[in-house]
Coordinates of C-alpha atoms in Angstrom, one line a residue:
X1 CA -21.8 0.9 4.4
X2 CA -19.4 3.4 6.1
X3 CA -20.5 7.0 5.8
X4 CA -17.9 9.3 4.3
X5 CA -17.9 12.9 5.5
X6 CA -17.0 15.5 2.9
X7 CA -15.2 17.7 5.5
X8 CA -13.6 16.8 8.8
X9 CA -11.5 18.3 11.6
X10 CA -8.4 16.4 12.6
X11 CA -6.4 16.8 15.9
X12 CA -3.0 16.5 14.0
X13 CA -4.0 19.6 11.9
X14 CA -6.1 21.9 14.1
X15 CA -5.7 25.0 12.0
X16 CA -8.0 24.1 9.2
X17 CA -10.6 21.6 8.2
X18 CA -9.8 18.9 5.7
X19 CA -11.9 18.3 2.7
X20 CA -12.4 15.0 0.9
X21 CA -10.7 14.9 -2.5
X22 CA -10.1 12.3 -5.2
X23 CA -6.7 12.2 -6.9
X24 CA -5.1 9.9 -9.6
X25 CA -1.7 11.4 -8.8
X26 CA 0.1 9.6 -5.8
X27 CA 0.5 11.7 -2.7
X28 CA 2.5 11.4 0.5
X29 CA 0.2 11.0 3.6
X30 CA 1.2 13.4 6.3
X31 CA -0.2 11.0 8.9
X32 CA 1.5 7.7 8.3
X33 CA 4.2 9.2 5.9
X34 CA 3.3 6.5 3.3
X35 CA 2.2 6.9 -0.3
X36 CA -1.5 7.1 -1.2
X37 CA -3.8 7.5 -4.2
X38 CA -7.5 7.9 -4.7
X39 CA -9.6 9.4 -1.9
X40 CA -7.9 11.6 0.6
X41 CA -8.6 14.4 3.1
X42 CA -6.7 17.6 2.2
X43 CA -6.0 21.0 3.6
X44 CA -5.5 23.1 0.5
X45 CA -3.9 26.0 2.4
X46 CA -1.2 23.9 4.0
X47 CA -1.0 21.1 1.4
X48 CA -1.7 18.6 4.2
X49 CA -3.0 15.2 3.1
X50 CA -4.3 12.1 4.9
X51 CA -5.5 8.7 3.6
X52 CA -9.2 8.8 3.9
X53 CA -10.1 5.6 5.7
X54 CA -6.8 4.3 7.1
X55 CA -5.6 7.5 8.7
X56 CA -8.1 10.4 8.7
X57 CA -11.0 8.7 10.3
X58 CA -9.2 6.3 12.6
X59 CA -10.1 7.2 16.2
X60 CA -7.0 7.9 18.4
X61 CA -8.3 5.3 20.9
X62 CA -9.2 2.6 18.3
X63 CA -8.1 -1.0 18.8
X64 CA -8.1 -3.5 16.0
X65 CA -7.4 -7.2 15.7
X66 CA -5.7 -8.9 12.8
X67 CA -6.1 -12.6 11.8
X68 CA -2.3 -13.0 11.4
X69 CA -1.9 -12.1 15.1
X70 CA -4.7 -13.6 17.0
X71 CA -3.4 -12.8 20.5
X72 CA -2.6 -9.1 19.6
X73 CA -4.6 -5.9 20.3
X74 CA -3.3 -3.1 18.0
X75 CA -3.8 0.4 19.5
X76 CA -3.8 3.3 17.1
X77 CA -1.0 5.9 17.7
X78 CA -0.4 9.3 16.1
X79 CA 3.4 8.8 16.7
X80 CA 5.5 5.6 17.0
X81 CA 5.6 4.6 20.7
X82 CA 9.0 4.7 22.5
X83 CA 12.3 6.0 21.3
X84 CA 13.5 2.9 19.5
X85 CA 13.2 2.5 15.7
X86 CA 10.0 0.7 14.8
X87 CA 9.4 -1.5 11.7
X88 CA 6.1 -2.4 10.2
X89 CA 5.7 -6.2 10.5
X90 CA 3.8 -6.3 7.2
X91 CA 6.1 -4.5 4.8
X92 CA 9.3 -4.3 6.9
X93 CA 9.6 -0.6 6.3
X94 CA 10.2 2.1 8.9
X95 CA 7.3 3.4 10.9
X96 CA 7.5 7.2 10.7
X97 CA 4.0 8.4 11.7
X98 CA 0.6 6.9 12.4
X99 CA 0.8 3.3 13.4
X100 CA -1.1 0.4 15.0
X101 CA 1.0 -1.0 17.8
X102 CA 0.6 -4.1 20.0
X103 CA 2.0 -3.2 23.4
X104 CA 2.0 -6.9 24.5
X105 CA 3.9 -8.4 21.6
X106 CA 5.6 -5.3 20.2
X107 CA 4.2 -5.7 16.6
X108 CA 3.6 -2.7 14.5
X109 CA 1.5 -2.1 11.4
X110 CA 1.2 0.9 9.1
X111 CA -2.5 1.8 8.9
X112 CA -2.7 0.9 5.2
X113 CA -0.9 -2.4 5.8
X114 CA -3.3 -3.1 8.7
X115 CA -6.2 -2.6 6.3
X116 CA -4.9 -4.7 3.4
X117 CA -7.7 -7.0 2.2
X118 CA -7.2 -10.7 2.9
X119 CA -8.4 -11.4 -0.7
X120 CA -8.0 -9.2 -3.7
X121 CA -9.5 -9.9 -7.2
X122 CA -7.8 -8.6 -10.3
X123 CA -10.9 -9.2 -12.4
X124 CA -10.0 -12.8 -13.2
X125 CA -7.9 -14.2 -10.4
X126 CA -8.0 -14.1 -6.6
X127 CA -4.9 -13.0 -4.7
X128 CA -4.5 -14.1 -1.1
X129 CA -2.6 -12.2 1.6
X130 CA -0.1 -14.4 3.3
X131 CA 1.9 -14.0 6.5
X132 CA 4.9 -15.9 5.1
X133 CA 6.1 -16.8 1.6
X134 CA 5.8 -20.4 0.6
X135 CA 7.8 -19.7 -2.6
X136 CA 10.2 -17.1 -3.9
X137 CA 9.0 -13.6 -4.5
X138 CA 8.8 -12.8 -8.2
X139 CA 10.3 -9.3 -7.6
X140 CA 13.3 -10.1 -5.4
X141 CA 13.6 -13.8 -5.7
X142 CA 13.8 -14.3 -2.0
X143 CA 11.7 -15.6 0.9
X144 CA 12.4 -12.8 3.3
X145 CA 10.2 -11.7 6.2
X146 CA 7.1 -9.7 5.6
X147 CA 3.6 -10.3 4.1
X148 CA 3.0 -11.2 0.5
X149 CA 0.2 -11.8 -1.9
X150 CA 0.0 -15.0 -3.9
X151 CA -2.1 -16.1 -6.8
X152 CA -4.8 -18.7 -6.4
X153 CA -2.6 -21.2 -8.2
X154 CA 0.3 -20.6 -5.8
X155 CA 2.7 -19.9 -8.6
X156 CA 2.9 -16.1 -8.3
X157 CA 4.1 -14.4 -5.1
X158 CA 4.9 -10.8 -4.4
X159 CA 6.2 -9.2 -1.2
X160 CA 4.2 -6.2 0.0
X161 CA 7.7 -4.7 0.7
X162 CA 8.8 -5.2 -2.9
X163 CA 5.7 -3.4 -4.2
X164 CA 6.6 -0.5 -2.0
X165 CA 10.1 -0.5 -3.3
X166 CA 8.8 -0.3 -6.8
X167 CA 6.7 2.7 -5.8
X168 CA 9.6 4.5 -4.2
X169 CA 11.9 3.9 -7.1
X170 CA 9.4 5.3 -9.6
X171 CA 7.5 8.0 -7.8
X172 CA 10.3 10.0 -6.3
X173 CA 9.3 13.0 -8.4
X174 CA 6.0 13.1 -6.5
X175 CA 7.8 14.2 -3.3
X176 CA 10.0 16.8 -5.0
X177 CA 9.0 20.4 -5.9
X178 CA 7.9 19.3 -9.4
X179 CA 5.2 20.9 -11.5
X180 CA 2.2 18.6 -11.1
X181 CA 1.5 18.9 -14.8
X182 CA 4.8 17.3 -15.5
X183 CA 4.5 14.5 -13.1
X184 CA 2.8 12.2 -15.6
X185 CA 5.6 12.9 -18.1
X186 CA 8.3 11.7 -15.6
X187 CA 9.2 8.3 -14.3
X188 CA 6.0 7.7 -12.4
X189 CA 5.3 4.2 -13.7
X190 CA 5.7 0.9 -12.0
X191 CA 8.2 -1.3 -14.0
X192 CA 6.6 -4.2 -15.8
X193 CA 7.2 -7.5 -14.1
X194 CA 7.3 -9.4 -17.4
X195 CA 11.1 -9.3 -17.7
X196 CA 11.5 -10.3 -14.0
X197 CA 9.1 -13.2 -14.5
X198 CA 10.8 -14.5 -17.6
X199 CA 14.1 -14.5 -15.9
X200 CA 12.6 -16.2 -12.9
X201 CA 11.0 -19.0 -15.1
X202 CA 13.9 -19.3 -17.5
X203 CA 13.7 -19.5 -21.2
X204 CA 13.5 -23.3 -21.6
X205 CA 11.8 -24.7 -24.7
X206 CA 8.1 -25.4 -24.4
X207 CA 7.6 -23.1 -21.4
X208 CA 6.6 -20.0 -23.3
X209 CA 2.9 -20.5 -22.7
X210 CA 3.3 -20.9 -19.0
X211 CA 5.5 -17.8 -18.8
X212 CA 3.0 -15.8 -20.9
X213 CA 0.1 -16.8 -18.7
X214 CA 2.1 -16.0 -15.5
X215 CA 3.0 -12.6 -16.9
X216 CA -0.6 -11.9 -17.6
X217 CA -1.5 -12.8 -14.0
X218 CA 1.3 -10.6 -12.8
X219 CA 0.0 -7.6 -14.7
X220 CA -3.4 -7.8 -13.1
X221 CA -2.0 -8.7 -9.8
X222 CA 0.4 -5.9 -9.4
X223 CA -2.3 -3.3 -10.2
X224 CA -4.7 -4.4 -7.5
X225 CA -1.9 -5.0 -4.9
X226 CA -0.5 -1.5 -5.5
X227 CA -3.9 0.0 -5.2
X228 CA -4.5 -1.8 -1.9
X229 CA -1.2 -0.7 -0.5
X230 CA -1.9 2.9 -1.4
X231 CA -5.1 2.7 0.6
X232 CA -7.7 2.3 -2.1
X233 CA -8.2 -1.3 -3.3
X234 CA -10.9 -0.4 -5.8
X235 CA -11.3 -1.3 -9.5
X236 CA -11.2 2.3 -10.5
X237 CA -7.9 3.0 -8.8
X238 CA -6.5 -0.3 -10.1
X239 CA -7.3 1.0 -13.6
X240 CA -5.5 4.2 -12.9
X241 CA -2.5 2.4 -11.6
X242 CA -2.5 0.3 -14.8
X243 CA -1.6 3.5 -16.6
X244 CA 1.6 3.8 -14.5
X245 CA 2.7 0.3 -15.5
X246 CA 5.4 0.1 -18.2
X247 CA 4.3 -1.8 -21.2

C-alpha cells in the first residue's frame, strides 16, 4: 500500500510546504488545471492545490505505460511540451498543465486520465474503461473520439469527455470568487441522466422496465466515473458525488 505523507514540498510551489487535506467541495488543481475532489495537497497561505496521487507525488522523471498504448512511454511533464496546442487523448480536452506525454507517438494524457481505473464498480455493476465506443454515448448520442466507460451488459456508455462537460457546466461557481458556504446552495450538481436515457431509449410500450433499469445503472455509474475522473475513485467520494446529482 502506498504511503501517504501528511506534508510535502513541491518544486512548482517552493515557497511553502503543502499539507494533505480532505475536501468534499470540488477544487481546481493548480498542477494539471483539472477539477478534483477528496484528498489533495494544499498551501493555505497561497490557496494552491494539487491532486494528491496523480499530481503532487508524481516524480518529474517518472515514466508510465498504459494498456491502451502498448508501444508508448509516457513521460511526466510539469508543462505541456512544445508550443503547439496539446489535447488529452483520453478526454479530448486541452492540456494546460501537468501532463504525461509520449515523445515517440505524440500522445498526451492528463494525470487523472492516465490513472483512470480499467474497471470501476458502482456497488452492483462493473464499468469497463474502453479506448473506443462500440455504441452511442448516453450523454451526447455520438461515437466521437476519446475514452469511455461501458456497463458490463454493454448497453450503457459514457464518454469521459462528456462527464467532464457535466462538471464544467455545473461547477463553474467553484472557480469564481464565491463564498464557500454558498457553494452547496448553487448549481453544483451533476444533472440526472434519467431524462437523457429515456430520450435515448424512446418511450415505446413495454420498454419502461428496461429504461428504468438502465437509469438505475446510470445513476450508480455516473457517481463512480465522476469520482475517478476527479482523482479519487473511492466509495466515500462516490457517495459525496451522489449528493451533487439532481434527483
